[in-house]
């Protein structure tokens, strides 16, 4: 199933919503744009879309609201909705693109793209989101059934290349050498790790690699897996551009939601990586010899 990733913004001023339409007679829609190929940071792309419109949002990365999923002929639209706060400027769409300001009450009287009206009303708390649990479970069931039916096949060169690229950015070293190390230490699992876990698990542009690394740290720490997997993913998060402060905050969240023992078990692993990289830790008291 193909995914079309779109970023859209609710620009509200004086109780009115800014909408655009590409041509006369077309449905109205929120200011939006697709995620271009090769781009994996949806926040930055949303910022670029707003800038092209003449709008400045000071902290768009904090303005993400919700993801909606709309059906498409060849798959689905992943609709990432933002609600910029403190935005400035006068929205000015390109020539030939219509625009207007509408109250929430007027949305029922205009032609909106399917799903957009519901997304806007949900954002303002005027309607409850539909319960899609059944749809999600059905989709997961279909995916699992398809996986069972498909016979095992040799990895494609594209999958191997994708997996090696993740191995390169995750480990910060030559991926070929890292792959050979995997083959020596876990010969039966090496190809599964690279061709499936890394190639498929890390390939979607919906989450960038920094975010994925931070998520893996949280999951490993919550499970108490504080050995080499956690160490390698703390290293990987830093290699993917996460700051030491972000890694610390992840473990603080682990303490809140998975318990302080889990965070305390993971903390020395993080400190070990920081020390090896020469990352200063102001205020940290070293134990007496």
XYZ file of N, CA and C in Angstrom:
867
model
N 0.840 -1.188 0.000
C 0.000 0.000 0.000
C 0.885 1.250 0.000
N 0.624 2.145 -0.937
C 1.437 3.345 -1.061
C 0.947 4.414 -0.090
N 1.885 5.153 0.492
C 1.539 6.227 1.408
C 1.927 7.568 0.793
N 1.007 8.512 0.844
C 1.255 9.871 0.385
C 1.289 10.760 1.623
N 2.471 11.227 1.992
C 2.623 12.003 3.219
C 2.411 13.479 2.914
N 1.496 14.094 3.658
C 1.138 15.491 3.459
C 1.217 16.234 4.782
N 1.705 17.480 4.739
C 1.689 18.362 5.890
C 0.674 19.463 5.640
N -0.162 19.767 6.639
C -1.186 20.807 6.506
C -1.225 21.627 7.781
N -1.631 22.896 7.651
C -1.618 23.802 8.796
C -2.966 24.495 8.957
N -3.425 24.565 10.207
C -4.593 25.363 10.547
C -4.093 26.753 10.937
N -4.353 27.739 10.085
C -4.022 29.133 10.383
C -5.310 29.817 10.826
N -5.378 30.156 12.115
C -6.593 30.748 12.679
C -6.315 32.186 13.108
N -7.240 33.059 12.769
C -7.107 34.465 13.157
C -8.510 35.034 13.363
N -8.750 35.537 14.553
C -10.040 36.148 14.841
C -11.219 35.219 14.661
N -11.024 33.940 14.972
C -12.111 32.987 14.852
C -12.360 32.490 13.443
N -11.468 32.809 12.510
C -11.614 32.366 11.129
C -10.422 31.494 10.712
N -10.676 30.565 9.823
C -9.668 29.630 9.332
C -9.305 30.005 7.898
N -8.004 29.989 7.605
C -7.537 30.307 6.255
C -7.553 29.038 5.412
N -8.248 29.104 4.266
C -8.330 27.968 3.360
C -7.895 28.394 1.959
N -7.462 27.418 1.178
C -7.039 27.677 -0.205
C -7.700 26.653 -1.121
N -7.735 26.980 -2.413
C -8.140 25.989 -3.413
C -7.341 26.244 -4.680
N -6.826 25.175 -5.296
C -5.874 25.335 -6.396
C -6.465 25.983 -7.638
N -7.782 25.868 -7.828
C -8.411 26.454 -9.005
C -9.896 26.654 -8.727
N -10.567 27.541 -9.491
C -11.998 27.756 -9.273
C -12.788 26.459 -9.413
N -13.699 26.248 -8.481
C -14.525 25.055 -8.504
C -13.927 23.862 -7.798
N -12.632 23.926 -7.471
C -11.994 22.814 -6.742
C -12.392 22.882 -5.271
N -12.328 21.766 -4.548
C -12.627 21.802 -3.112
C -11.640 22.679 -2.355
N -12.129 23.305 -1.298
C -11.248 24.057 -0.423
C -10.415 23.087 0.413
N -9.244 23.558 0.840
C -8.383 22.734 1.676
C -7.516 23.630 2.543
N -6.913 23.041 3.532
C -5.959 23.781 4.363
C -4.669 24.002 3.570
N -3.916 25.060 3.885
C -2.592 25.200 3.267
C -1.769 23.949 3.545
N -1.268 23.341 2.502
C -0.621 22.040 2.684
C 0.360 21.776 1.557
N 1.061 20.669 1.663
C 1.987 20.247 0.623
C 2.487 18.851 0.898
N 2.965 18.159 -0.130
C 3.471 16.796 0.043
C 4.898 16.793 0.575
N 5.283 15.668 1.160
C 6.665 15.481 1.579
C 7.476 15.051 0.366
N 8.439 15.869 -0.073
C 9.197 15.524 -1.290
C 10.045 14.273 -1.090
N 10.340 13.557 -2.161
C 11.221 12.390 -2.070
C 12.588 12.786 -1.499
N 13.113 11.942 -0.657
C 14.425 12.199 -0.069
C 14.406 13.090 1.151
N 13.255 13.644 1.512
C 13.127 14.500 2.695
C 12.467 13.682 3.791
N 13.046 13.690 4.996
C 12.461 12.902 6.070
C 12.076 13.716 7.291
N 12.268 15.034 7.250
C 11.903 15.881 8.389
C 10.606 16.614 8.060
N 9.482 16.121 8.578
C 8.190 16.719 8.247
C 8.042 18.104 8.857
N 8.672 18.349 10.024
C 8.582 19.674 10.639
C 9.238 20.736 9.750
N 10.422 20.431 9.259
C 11.110 21.391 8.393
C 10.330 21.637 7.112
N 9.735 20.586 6.557
C 8.970 20.764 5.321
C 7.714 21.581 5.580
N 7.069 21.382 6.730
C 5.910 22.210 7.078
C 6.319 23.670 7.191
N 7.482 23.914 7.769
C 7.986 25.275 7.892
C 8.221 25.895 6.510
N 8.770 25.105 5.583
C 9.002 25.610 4.230
C 7.679 25.925 3.521
N 6.673 25.082 3.725
C 5.361 25.333 3.114
C 4.795 26.656 3.613
N 4.904 26.890 4.921
C 4.389 28.145 5.489
C 5.189 29.350 5.002
N 6.504 29.187 4.904
C 7.328 30.306 4.426
C 6.972 30.683 2.997
N 6.715 29.677 2.144
C 6.314 29.989 0.774
C 4.983 30.732 0.740
N 4.195 30.545 1.776
C 2.905 31.229 1.868
C 3.047 32.627 2.467
N 4.253 32.957 2.950
C 4.474 34.243 3.594
C 4.181 34.243 5.072
N 4.204 33.057 5.680
C 3.872 32.915 7.095
C 5.101 32.441 7.863
N 5.339 33.063 9.004
C 6.438 32.652 9.885
C 5.848 32.053 11.156
N 6.196 30.807 11.431
C 5.779 30.124 12.660
C 7.034 29.916 13.505
N 7.128 30.544 14.672
C 8.388 30.526 15.433
C 8.807 29.165 15.952
N 7.866 28.244 16.169
C 8.230 26.936 16.751
C 7.356 25.852 16.146
N 7.470 25.675 14.821
C 6.565 24.746 14.147
C 6.744 23.319 14.636
N 7.960 22.976 15.097
C 8.176 21.604 15.574
C 7.354 21.304 16.822
N 6.900 22.354 17.521
C 6.062 22.160 18.704
C 4.577 22.286 18.386
N 4.259 22.585 17.129
C 2.872 22.857 16.751
C 2.174 21.662 16.117
N 2.861 20.521 16.044
C 2.212 19.336 15.475
C 1.017 18.963 16.329
N -0.091 18.651 15.671
C -1.332 18.393 16.383
C -1.727 16.925 16.335
N -1.863 16.372 15.115
C -2.369 15.009 14.989
C -2.144 14.506 13.567
N -2.064 13.195 13.428
C -1.988 12.574 12.106
C -3.323 11.922 11.776
N -3.830 12.220 10.583
C -5.053 11.594 10.083
C -4.687 10.727 8.886
N -5.533 9.760 8.596
C -5.294 8.849 7.478
C -6.520 8.865 6.568
N -6.309 9.310 5.328
C -7.390 9.386 4.352
C -7.148 8.359 3.250
N -8.198 7.715 2.766
C -8.009 6.743 1.677
C -7.602 7.430 0.380
N -6.795 6.740 -0.411
C -6.409 7.186 -1.747
C -6.565 6.015 -2.698
N -6.595 6.304 -3.997
C -6.821 5.248 -4.980
C -5.759 4.155 -4.901
N -4.514 4.547 -4.621
C -3.427 3.567 -4.597
C -2.881 3.317 -3.194
N -3.632 3.724 -2.168
C -3.149 3.506 -0.802
C -3.840 4.428 0.179
N -3.062 5.298 0.836
C -3.650 6.225 1.782
C -2.820 7.502 1.866
N -3.483 8.562 2.315
C -2.829 9.834 2.577
C -2.555 9.925 4.071
N -1.291 10.130 4.430
C -0.910 10.356 5.823
C -0.888 11.864 6.015
N -1.892 12.369 6.704
C -2.166 13.809 6.775
C -1.694 14.331 8.135
N -0.515 14.950 8.145
C 0.064 15.468 9.384
C -0.427 16.899 9.600
N -1.223 17.086 10.640
C -1.890 18.367 10.871
C -1.154 19.187 11.930
N -0.885 20.428 11.606
C -0.232 21.366 12.512
C -1.193 22.505 12.838
N -0.997 23.115 14.009
C -1.761 24.303 14.399
C -0.766 25.344 14.899
N -0.121 26.091 13.984
C 0.913 27.049 14.390
C 0.404 28.075 15.397
N 1.191 28.279 16.440
C 0.857 29.278 17.453
C 1.800 30.466 17.296
N 1.280 31.653 17.512
C 2.100 32.850 17.427
C 2.623 33.128 16.033
N 1.928 32.639 15.019
C 2.412 32.832 13.654
C 2.224 34.282 13.232
N 3.057 34.711 12.297
C 3.031 36.092 11.817
C 3.044 36.111 10.300
N 2.556 37.220 9.732
C 2.556 37.378 8.286
C 1.151 37.436 7.726
N 1.067 37.717 6.453
C -0.206 37.728 5.744
C -0.175 36.625 4.691
N -0.943 35.565 4.892
C -0.906 34.446 3.937
C -1.216 34.915 2.517
N -0.329 34.572 1.599
C -0.479 34.984 0.200
C -0.164 33.790 -0.688
N -1.185 33.074 -1.163
C -0.932 31.911 -2.027
C -0.417 32.337 -3.387
N 0.139 31.415 -4.159
C 0.660 31.739 -5.496
C -0.458 32.249 -6.411
N -0.101 32.949 -7.474
C -1.110 33.425 -8.430
C -1.955 32.273 -8.967
N -3.258 32.514 -9.075
C -4.166 31.503 -9.584
C -4.761 30.597 -8.530
N -4.217 30.660 -7.305
C -4.738 29.843 -6.206
C -5.698 30.698 -5.386
N -6.921 30.225 -5.234
C -7.904 30.969 -4.451
C -7.645 30.853 -2.966
N -8.144 31.803 -2.200
C -7.967 31.769 -0.754
C -9.117 32.509 -0.091
N -9.324 32.223 1.181
C -10.375 32.897 1.924
C -10.329 32.529 3.390
N -11.014 33.346 4.192
C -11.111 33.111 5.626
C -12.539 32.682 5.944
N -12.695 31.630 6.727
C -14.005 31.066 6.998
C -14.152 30.798 8.497
N -15.348 31.063 9.005
C -15.641 30.670 10.383
C -15.897 29.165 10.418
N -15.845 28.608 11.616
C -16.104 27.175 11.753
C -17.533 26.842 11.337
N -18.462 27.766 11.592
C -19.853 27.523 11.208
C -20.020 27.467 9.696
N -19.135 28.139 8.960
C -19.257 28.180 7.501
C -18.693 26.933 6.815
N -17.983 26.118 7.557
C -17.354 24.957 6.936
C -18.377 23.983 6.358
N -19.561 23.918 6.977
C -20.577 22.993 6.479
C -21.149 23.441 5.139
N -20.993 24.719 4.822
C -21.623 25.252 3.612
C -20.672 25.289 2.418
N -19.424 24.897 2.594
C -18.468 24.943 1.487
C -17.971 23.544 1.166
N -17.434 23.400 -0.017
C -16.916 22.114 -0.466
C -15.477 21.961 0.017
N -15.252 21.049 0.964
C -13.929 20.790 1.519
C -13.437 19.421 1.060
N -12.126 19.280 0.975
C -11.565 17.966 0.673
C -12.068 16.932 1.678
N -12.341 15.717 1.239
C -12.828 14.681 2.161
C -11.893 14.512 3.356
N -12.456 14.510 4.530
C -11.675 14.298 5.744
C -11.154 15.565 6.369
N -10.990 16.642 5.591
C -10.388 17.854 6.132
C -11.342 18.536 7.116
N -12.633 18.577 6.780
C -13.607 19.187 7.693
C -13.581 18.486 9.050
N -13.590 17.140 9.011
C -13.550 16.374 10.251
C -12.274 16.675 11.031
N -11.141 16.765 10.333
C -9.864 17.027 11.001
C -9.876 18.399 11.686
N -10.444 19.404 11.012
C -10.498 20.750 11.596
C -11.395 20.754 12.823
N -12.572 20.160 12.704
C -13.509 20.157 13.833
C -12.950 19.367 15.015
N -12.244 18.287 14.741
C -11.592 17.544 15.824
C -10.547 18.411 16.511
N -9.804 19.189 15.712
C -8.748 20.033 16.281
C -9.314 21.058 17.246
N -10.528 21.542 16.979
C -11.161 22.531 17.851
C -12.054 21.891 18.910
N -12.046 20.569 18.987
C -12.816 19.876 20.001
C -14.309 19.915 19.786
N -14.743 20.160 18.535
C -16.178 20.268 18.245
C -16.802 18.927 17.891
N -15.996 17.968 17.495
C -16.485 16.606 17.250
C -15.482 15.635 17.842
N -15.956 14.452 18.149
C -15.088 13.412 18.669
C -14.483 12.621 17.512
N -13.212 12.258 17.613
C -12.629 11.424 16.546
C -13.313 10.074 16.500
N -13.530 9.536 15.310
C -14.157 8.214 15.211
C -13.251 7.138 15.775
N -13.855 6.123 16.331
C -13.097 4.987 16.862
C -12.703 4.086 15.698
N -11.409 4.088 15.371
C -10.920 3.303 14.234
C -10.211 2.025 14.678
N -10.478 1.599 15.918
C -9.799 0.407 16.425
C -10.052 -0.800 15.529
N -11.314 -0.969 15.109
C -11.637 -2.110 14.261
C -10.898 -2.073 12.942
N -10.824 -0.861 12.332
C -10.119 -0.723 11.057
C -8.635 -1.056 11.213
N -8.045 -0.559 12.315
C -6.618 -0.783 12.546
C -6.338 -2.274 12.734
N -7.182 -2.948 13.556
C -6.972 -4.369 13.795
C -7.157 -5.174 12.512
N -8.156 -4.769 11.705
C -8.372 -5.471 10.442
C -7.187 -5.298 9.508
N -6.646 -4.065 9.460
C -5.493 -3.808 8.596
C -4.276 -4.602 9.062
N -4.066 -4.644 10.393
C -2.944 -5.411 10.920
C -3.114 -6.894 10.613
N -4.357 -7.374 10.736
C -4.604 -8.777 10.434
C -4.302 -9.106 8.992
N -4.684 -8.207 8.083
C -4.407 -8.426 6.662
C -2.913 -8.423 6.387
N -2.194 -7.487 7.035
C -0.745 -7.421 6.839
C -0.077 -8.706 7.325
N -0.509 -9.196 8.500
C 0.100 -10.408 9.046
C -0.225 -11.618 8.181
N -1.477 -11.675 7.699
C -1.853 -12.808 6.841
C -1.042 -12.803 5.559
N -0.820 -11.620 4.999
C -0.041 -11.509 3.769
C 1.398 -11.941 4.020
N 1.922 -11.571 5.191
C 3.301 -11.952 5.516
C 3.437 -13.464 5.632
N 2.395 -14.107 6.180
C 2.442 -15.569 6.322
C 2.359 -16.241 4.957
N 1.521 -15.691 4.043
C 1.332 -16.320 2.743
C 2.545 -16.204 1.853
N 3.281 -15.080 2.004
C 4.393 -14.846 1.087
C 5.558 -15.769 1.411
N 6.081 -16.501 0.441
C 7.250 -17.350 0.703
C 8.493 -16.508 0.913
N 9.407 -17.046 1.672
C 10.655 -16.328 1.892
C 11.398 -16.181 0.575
N 11.990 -15.015 0.397
C 12.708 -14.741 -0.851
C 14.024 -14.055 -0.522
N 14.993 -14.222 -1.388
C 16.257 -13.531 -1.149
C 16.053 -12.029 -1.092
N 16.832 -11.372 -0.277
C 16.705 -9.921 -0.136
C 17.058 -9.232 -1.448
N 16.317 -8.180 -1.754
C 16.632 -7.416 -2.950
C 17.841 -6.535 -2.679
N 18.462 -6.111 -3.762
C 19.613 -5.229 -3.608
C 19.190 -3.912 -2.986
N 17.939 -3.478 -3.269
C 17.452 -2.227 -2.688
C 17.320 -2.348 -1.177
N 16.792 -3.497 -0.712
C 16.650 -3.705 0.727
C 18.013 -3.752 1.402
N 18.962 -4.462 0.783
C 20.305 -4.537 1.369
C 20.942 -3.147 1.444
N 20.787 -2.361 0.364
C 21.366 -1.012 0.349
C 20.725 -0.137 1.409
N 19.387 -0.247 1.559
C 18.690 0.557 2.563
C 19.136 0.176 3.964
N 19.249 -1.142 4.218
C 19.681 -1.589 5.530
C 21.103 -1.170 5.853
N 21.980 -1.258 4.872
C 23.370 -0.845 5.092
C 23.471 0.653 5.335
N 22.610 1.429 4.692
C 22.652 2.871 4.919
C 22.251 3.213 6.346
N 21.236 2.502 6.887
C 20.880 2.711 8.289
C 22.030 2.273 9.189
N 22.657 1.154 8.855
C 23.788 0.668 9.641
C 24.916 1.696 9.632
N 25.099 2.376 8.496
C 26.143 3.407 8.388
C 25.864 4.582 9.320
N 24.635 5.132 9.268
C 24.335 6.308 10.090
C 24.174 5.940 11.557
N 23.702 4.725 11.821
C 23.510 4.295 13.202
C 24.842 4.081 13.906
N 25.766 3.426 13.212
C 27.038 3.096 13.847
C 28.145 4.090 13.605
N 27.966 4.981 12.621
C 28.990 5.972 12.335
C 30.289 5.365 11.837
N 30.179 4.234 11.140
C 31.375 3.564 10.639
C 31.052 2.913 9.303
N 32.058 2.278 8.710
C 31.862 1.608 7.429
C 30.807 0.518 7.580
N 29.672 0.616 6.841
C 28.601 -0.377 7.030
C 28.993 -1.769 6.583
N 29.869 -1.872 5.584
C 30.302 -3.189 5.144
C 31.037 -3.921 6.249
N 31.922 -3.204 6.942
C 32.651 -3.818 8.051
C 31.709 -4.177 9.193
N 30.743 -3.299 9.450
C 29.781 -3.582 10.519
C 28.944 -4.814 10.182
N 28.587 -4.953 8.904
C 27.811 -6.113 8.469
C 28.619 -7.398 8.641
N 29.905 -7.345 8.314
C 30.750 -8.517 8.492
C 30.881 -8.881 9.965
N 30.932 -7.864 10.843
C 30.957 -8.140 12.285
C 29.688 -8.874 12.711
N 28.527 -8.412 12.180
C 27.266 -9.091 12.493
C 27.295 -10.540 12.023
N 27.856 -10.758 10.840
C 27.914 -12.122 10.312
C 28.794 -13.025 11.176
N 29.827 -12.440 11.778
C 30.699 -13.246 12.639
C 30.029 -13.549 13.976
N 29.338 -12.540 14.551
C 28.771 -12.716 15.890
C 27.403 -13.388 15.876
N 26.616 -13.156 14.816
C 25.272 -13.752 14.729
C 24.987 -14.125 13.283
N 25.663 -15.140 12.774
C 25.583 -15.450 11.342
C 24.163 -15.743 10.844
N 23.337 -16.383 11.680
C 21.974 -16.718 11.236
C 21.036 -15.510 11.266
N 21.403 -14.450 11.980
C 20.523 -13.288 12.121
C 21.004 -12.068 11.342
N 22.232 -12.081 10.890
C 22.818 -10.870 10.306
C 22.001 -10.327 9.137
N 21.644 -11.218 8.207
C 20.902 -10.751 7.037
C 19.496 -10.297 7.408
N 18.856 -10.951 8.384
C 17.532 -10.520 8.824
C 17.602 -9.129 9.449
N 18.651 -8.882 10.217
C 18.801 -7.578 10.853
C 18.929 -6.477 9.811
N 19.787 -6.704 8.807
C 20.058 -5.658 7.820
C 18.927 -5.532 6.803
N 18.473 -6.678 6.256
C 17.506 -6.641 5.151
C 16.071 -6.424 5.610
N 15.777 -6.761 6.863
C 14.405 -6.582 7.341
C 14.309 -5.529 8.440
N 14.971 -5.794 9.578
C 14.819 -4.883 10.715
C 15.254 -3.463 10.372
N 16.413 -3.328 9.736
C 16.912 -1.998 9.395
C 16.294 -1.476 8.099
N 16.236 -2.320 7.075
C 15.741 -1.846 5.772
C 14.268 -1.488 5.830
N 13.444 -2.348 6.452
C 12.002 -2.083 6.477
C 11.592 -1.318 7.716
N 12.156 -1.665 8.870
C 11.739 -1.019 10.109
C 12.123 0.442 10.210
N 13.199 0.829 9.531
C 13.686 2.205 9.635
C 13.477 3.003 8.349
N 12.791 2.468 7.362
C 12.793 3.103 6.041
C 11.710 4.154 5.834
N 10.606 4.085 6.573
C 9.519 5.032 6.339
C 9.953 6.453 6.688
N 9.635 7.425 5.833
C 10.008 8.815 6.116
C 9.103 9.494 7.141
N 8.075 8.794 7.620
C 7.160 9.415 8.573
C 7.908 9.833 9.839
N 8.876 9.009 10.268
C 9.726 9.354 11.409
C 11.165 9.451 10.926
N 11.863 10.510 11.337
C 13.270 10.611 10.966
C 14.098 9.686 11.855
N 15.351 9.487 11.475
C 16.182 8.505 12.188
C 16.520 8.951 13.601
N 16.647 10.242 13.822
C 16.900 10.713 15.190
C 15.749 10.318 16.101
N 14.517 10.559 15.639
C 13.344 10.212 16.441
C 13.276 8.713 16.681
N 13.544 7.927 15.634
C 13.510 6.473 15.796
C 14.547 6.017 16.826
N 15.742 6.602 16.784
C 16.779 6.209 17.742
C 16.341 6.504 19.173
N 15.736 7.670 19.380
C 15.275 8.025 20.725
C 14.161 7.080 21.182
N 13.285 6.690 20.257
C 12.234 5.733 20.600
C 12.825 4.382 20.991
N 13.842 3.942 20.258
C 14.463 2.648 20.575
C 15.115 2.702 21.954
N 15.771 3.816 22.273
C 16.359 3.964 23.613
C 15.279 3.788 24.676
N 14.146 4.463 24.484
C 13.061 4.378 25.463
C 12.557 2.948 25.611
N 12.378 2.249 24.479
C 11.833 0.893 24.542
C 12.818 -0.077 25.176
N 14.089 0.029 24.810
C 15.086 -0.871 25.393
C 15.221 -0.629 26.896
N 15.261 0.637 27.295
C 15.389 0.954 28.718
C 14.175 0.464 29.490
N 12.983 0.649 28.925
C 11.762 0.215 29.610
C 11.734 -1.297 29.777
N 12.358 -2.025 28.837
C 12.403 -3.490 28.913
C 13.559 -3.998 29.771
N 14.389 -3.083 30.254
C 15.522 -3.497 31.074
C 16.685 -4.068 30.296
N 16.714 -3.824 28.984
C 17.803 -4.359 28.142
C 18.920 -3.320 28.092
N 19.757 -3.360 29.126
C 20.754 -2.305 29.320
C 22.155 -2.711 28.907
N 22.289 -3.753 28.127
C 23.612 -4.166 27.669
C 24.001 -3.474 26.383
N 24.623 -4.244 25.491
C 25.130 -3.660 24.250
C 24.037 -3.080 23.344
N 22.798 -3.636 23.289
C 21.785 -2.993 22.441
C 21.518 -1.555 22.845
N 21.356 -1.304 24.141
C 21.091 0.061 24.584
C 22.292 0.953 24.312
N 23.489 0.429 24.584
C 24.702 1.221 24.351
C 24.815 1.626 22.878
N 24.564 0.681 21.985
C 24.705 0.984 20.559
C 23.655 1.986 20.102
N 22.468 1.946 20.695
C 21.429 2.873 20.255
C 21.570 4.254 20.891
N 22.199 4.345 22.057
C 22.560 5.673 22.566
C 23.603 6.297 21.636
N 24.586 5.486 21.246
C 25.565 5.958 20.265
C 24.862 6.357 18.965
N 23.927 5.515 18.520
C 23.219 5.791 17.276
C 22.401 7.065 17.335
N 21.754 7.315 18.461
C 20.962 8.543 18.598
C 21.851 9.773 18.455
N 23.017 9.731 19.098
C 23.950 10.858 18.977
C 24.459 10.981 17.546
N 24.716 9.843 16.894
C 25.146 9.871 15.490
C 24.057 10.432 14.580
N 22.807 10.224 14.949
C 21.685 10.703 14.143
C 21.291 12.141 14.466
N 22.056 12.792 15.329
C 21.820 14.212 15.579
C 21.080 14.541 16.853
N 20.767 13.537 17.675
C 20.130 13.830 18.949
C 21.143 14.500 19.872
N 20.677 15.400 20.696
C 21.559 16.051 21.652
C 21.628 15.218 22.924
N 22.709 15.358 23.716
C 22.757 14.657 25.004
C 21.545 14.979 25.877
N 21.081 16.242 25.829
C 19.921 16.633 26.637
C 18.683 15.850 26.223
N 18.542 15.557 24.926
C 17.386 14.790 24.472
C 17.452 13.351 24.949
N 18.643 12.766 24.950
C 18.795 11.399 25.460
C 18.439 11.359 26.946
N 18.896 12.355 27.690
C 18.584 12.428 29.124
C 17.080 12.531 29.335
N 16.413 13.379 28.534
C 14.976 13.547 28.687
C 14.220 12.262 28.386
N 14.714 11.487 27.416
C 14.076 10.209 27.114
C 14.113 9.303 28.344
N 15.264 9.221 29.010
C 15.361 8.368 30.194
C 14.544 8.929 31.356
N 14.388 10.232 31.410
C 13.496 10.800 32.430
C 12.057 10.356 32.176
N 11.649 10.326 30.907
C 10.307 9.859 30.584
C 10.153 8.369 30.885
N 11.236 7.615 30.669
C 11.206 6.198 31.036
C 10.943 6.063 32.541
N 11.592 6.909 33.327
C 11.391 6.868 34.777
C 9.929 7.116 35.141
N 9.298 8.065 34.436
C 7.912 8.417 34.747
C 6.951 7.302 34.350
N 7.142 6.735 33.153
C 6.152 5.812 32.610
C 6.520 4.332 32.750
N 7.795 4.011 32.928
C 8.185 2.604 33.076
C 8.786 2.324 34.445
N 8.990 3.361 35.246
C 9.504 3.178 36.594
C 10.941 3.637 36.746
N 11.254 4.185 37.917
C 12.608 4.661 38.177
C 13.653 3.544 38.135
N 13.346 2.318 38.570
C 14.372 1.271 38.446
C 14.837 1.062 37.008
N 13.918 1.099 36.055
C 14.309 0.922 34.654
C 15.234 2.043 34.205
N 14.888 3.281 34.568
C 15.731 4.412 34.184
C 17.088 4.354 34.873
N 17.104 3.958 36.142
C 18.364 3.884 36.879
C 19.278 2.792 36.326
N 18.690 1.699 35.816
C 19.488 0.656 35.187
C 20.112 1.156 33.888
N 19.388 1.989 33.159
C 19.869 2.471 31.865
C 20.838 3.640 32.004
N 20.735 4.372 33.099
C 21.512 5.610 33.244
C 23.022 5.401 33.130
N 23.606 4.386 33.781
C 25.059 4.206 33.654
C 25.512 3.924 32.222
N 24.663 3.263 31.434
C 25.016 3.011 30.033
C 25.125 4.332 29.284
N 24.154 5.209 29.516
C 24.197 6.524 28.888
C 25.440 7.298 29.320
N 25.728 7.278 30.618
C 26.891 8.010 31.127
C 28.188 7.454 30.538
N 28.237 6.145 30.347
C 29.419 5.514 29.763
C 29.652 6.026 28.338
N 28.579 6.111 27.564
C 28.698 6.610 26.186
C 29.107 8.074 26.198
N 28.496 8.869 27.076
C 28.850 10.287 27.164
C 30.330 10.454 27.515
N 30.794 9.653 28.491
C 32.191 9.764 28.909
C 33.134 9.391 27.783
N 32.805 8.328 27.049
C 33.672 7.893 25.953
C 33.742 8.956 24.855
N 32.673 9.699 24.686
C 32.647 10.749 23.662
C 33.144 12.098 24.188
N 33.471 12.157 25.467
C 33.952 13.416 26.028
C 32.866 14.457 26.206
N 31.634 13.995 26.376
C 30.517 14.923 26.575
C 30.505 15.367 28.027
N 30.634 16.668 28.288
C 30.697 17.140 29.678
C 29.371 16.929 30.397
N 29.474 16.674 31.684
C 28.282 16.474 32.517
C 28.360 17.404 33.712
N 28.082 18.706 33.517
C 28.169 19.674 34.623
C 27.250 19.281 35.772
N 27.784 19.399 36.976
C 26.966 19.126 38.158
C 26.940 17.683 38.576
N 27.506 16.778 37.744
C 27.490 15.366 38.123
C 28.602 15.096 39.112
N 28.248 14.473 40.232
C 29.224 14.175 41.282
C 29.795 12.788 41.067
N 31.098 12.694 40.927
C 31.753 11.401 40.753
C 31.896 10.700 42.094
N 31.766 9.399 42.066
C 31.919 8.625 43.295
C 33.368 8.669 43.755
N 33.556 8.679 45.077
C 34.911 8.684 45.638
C 35.577 7.348 45.369
N 36.914 7.344 45.109
C 37.606 6.078 44.855
C 37.643 5.191 46.095
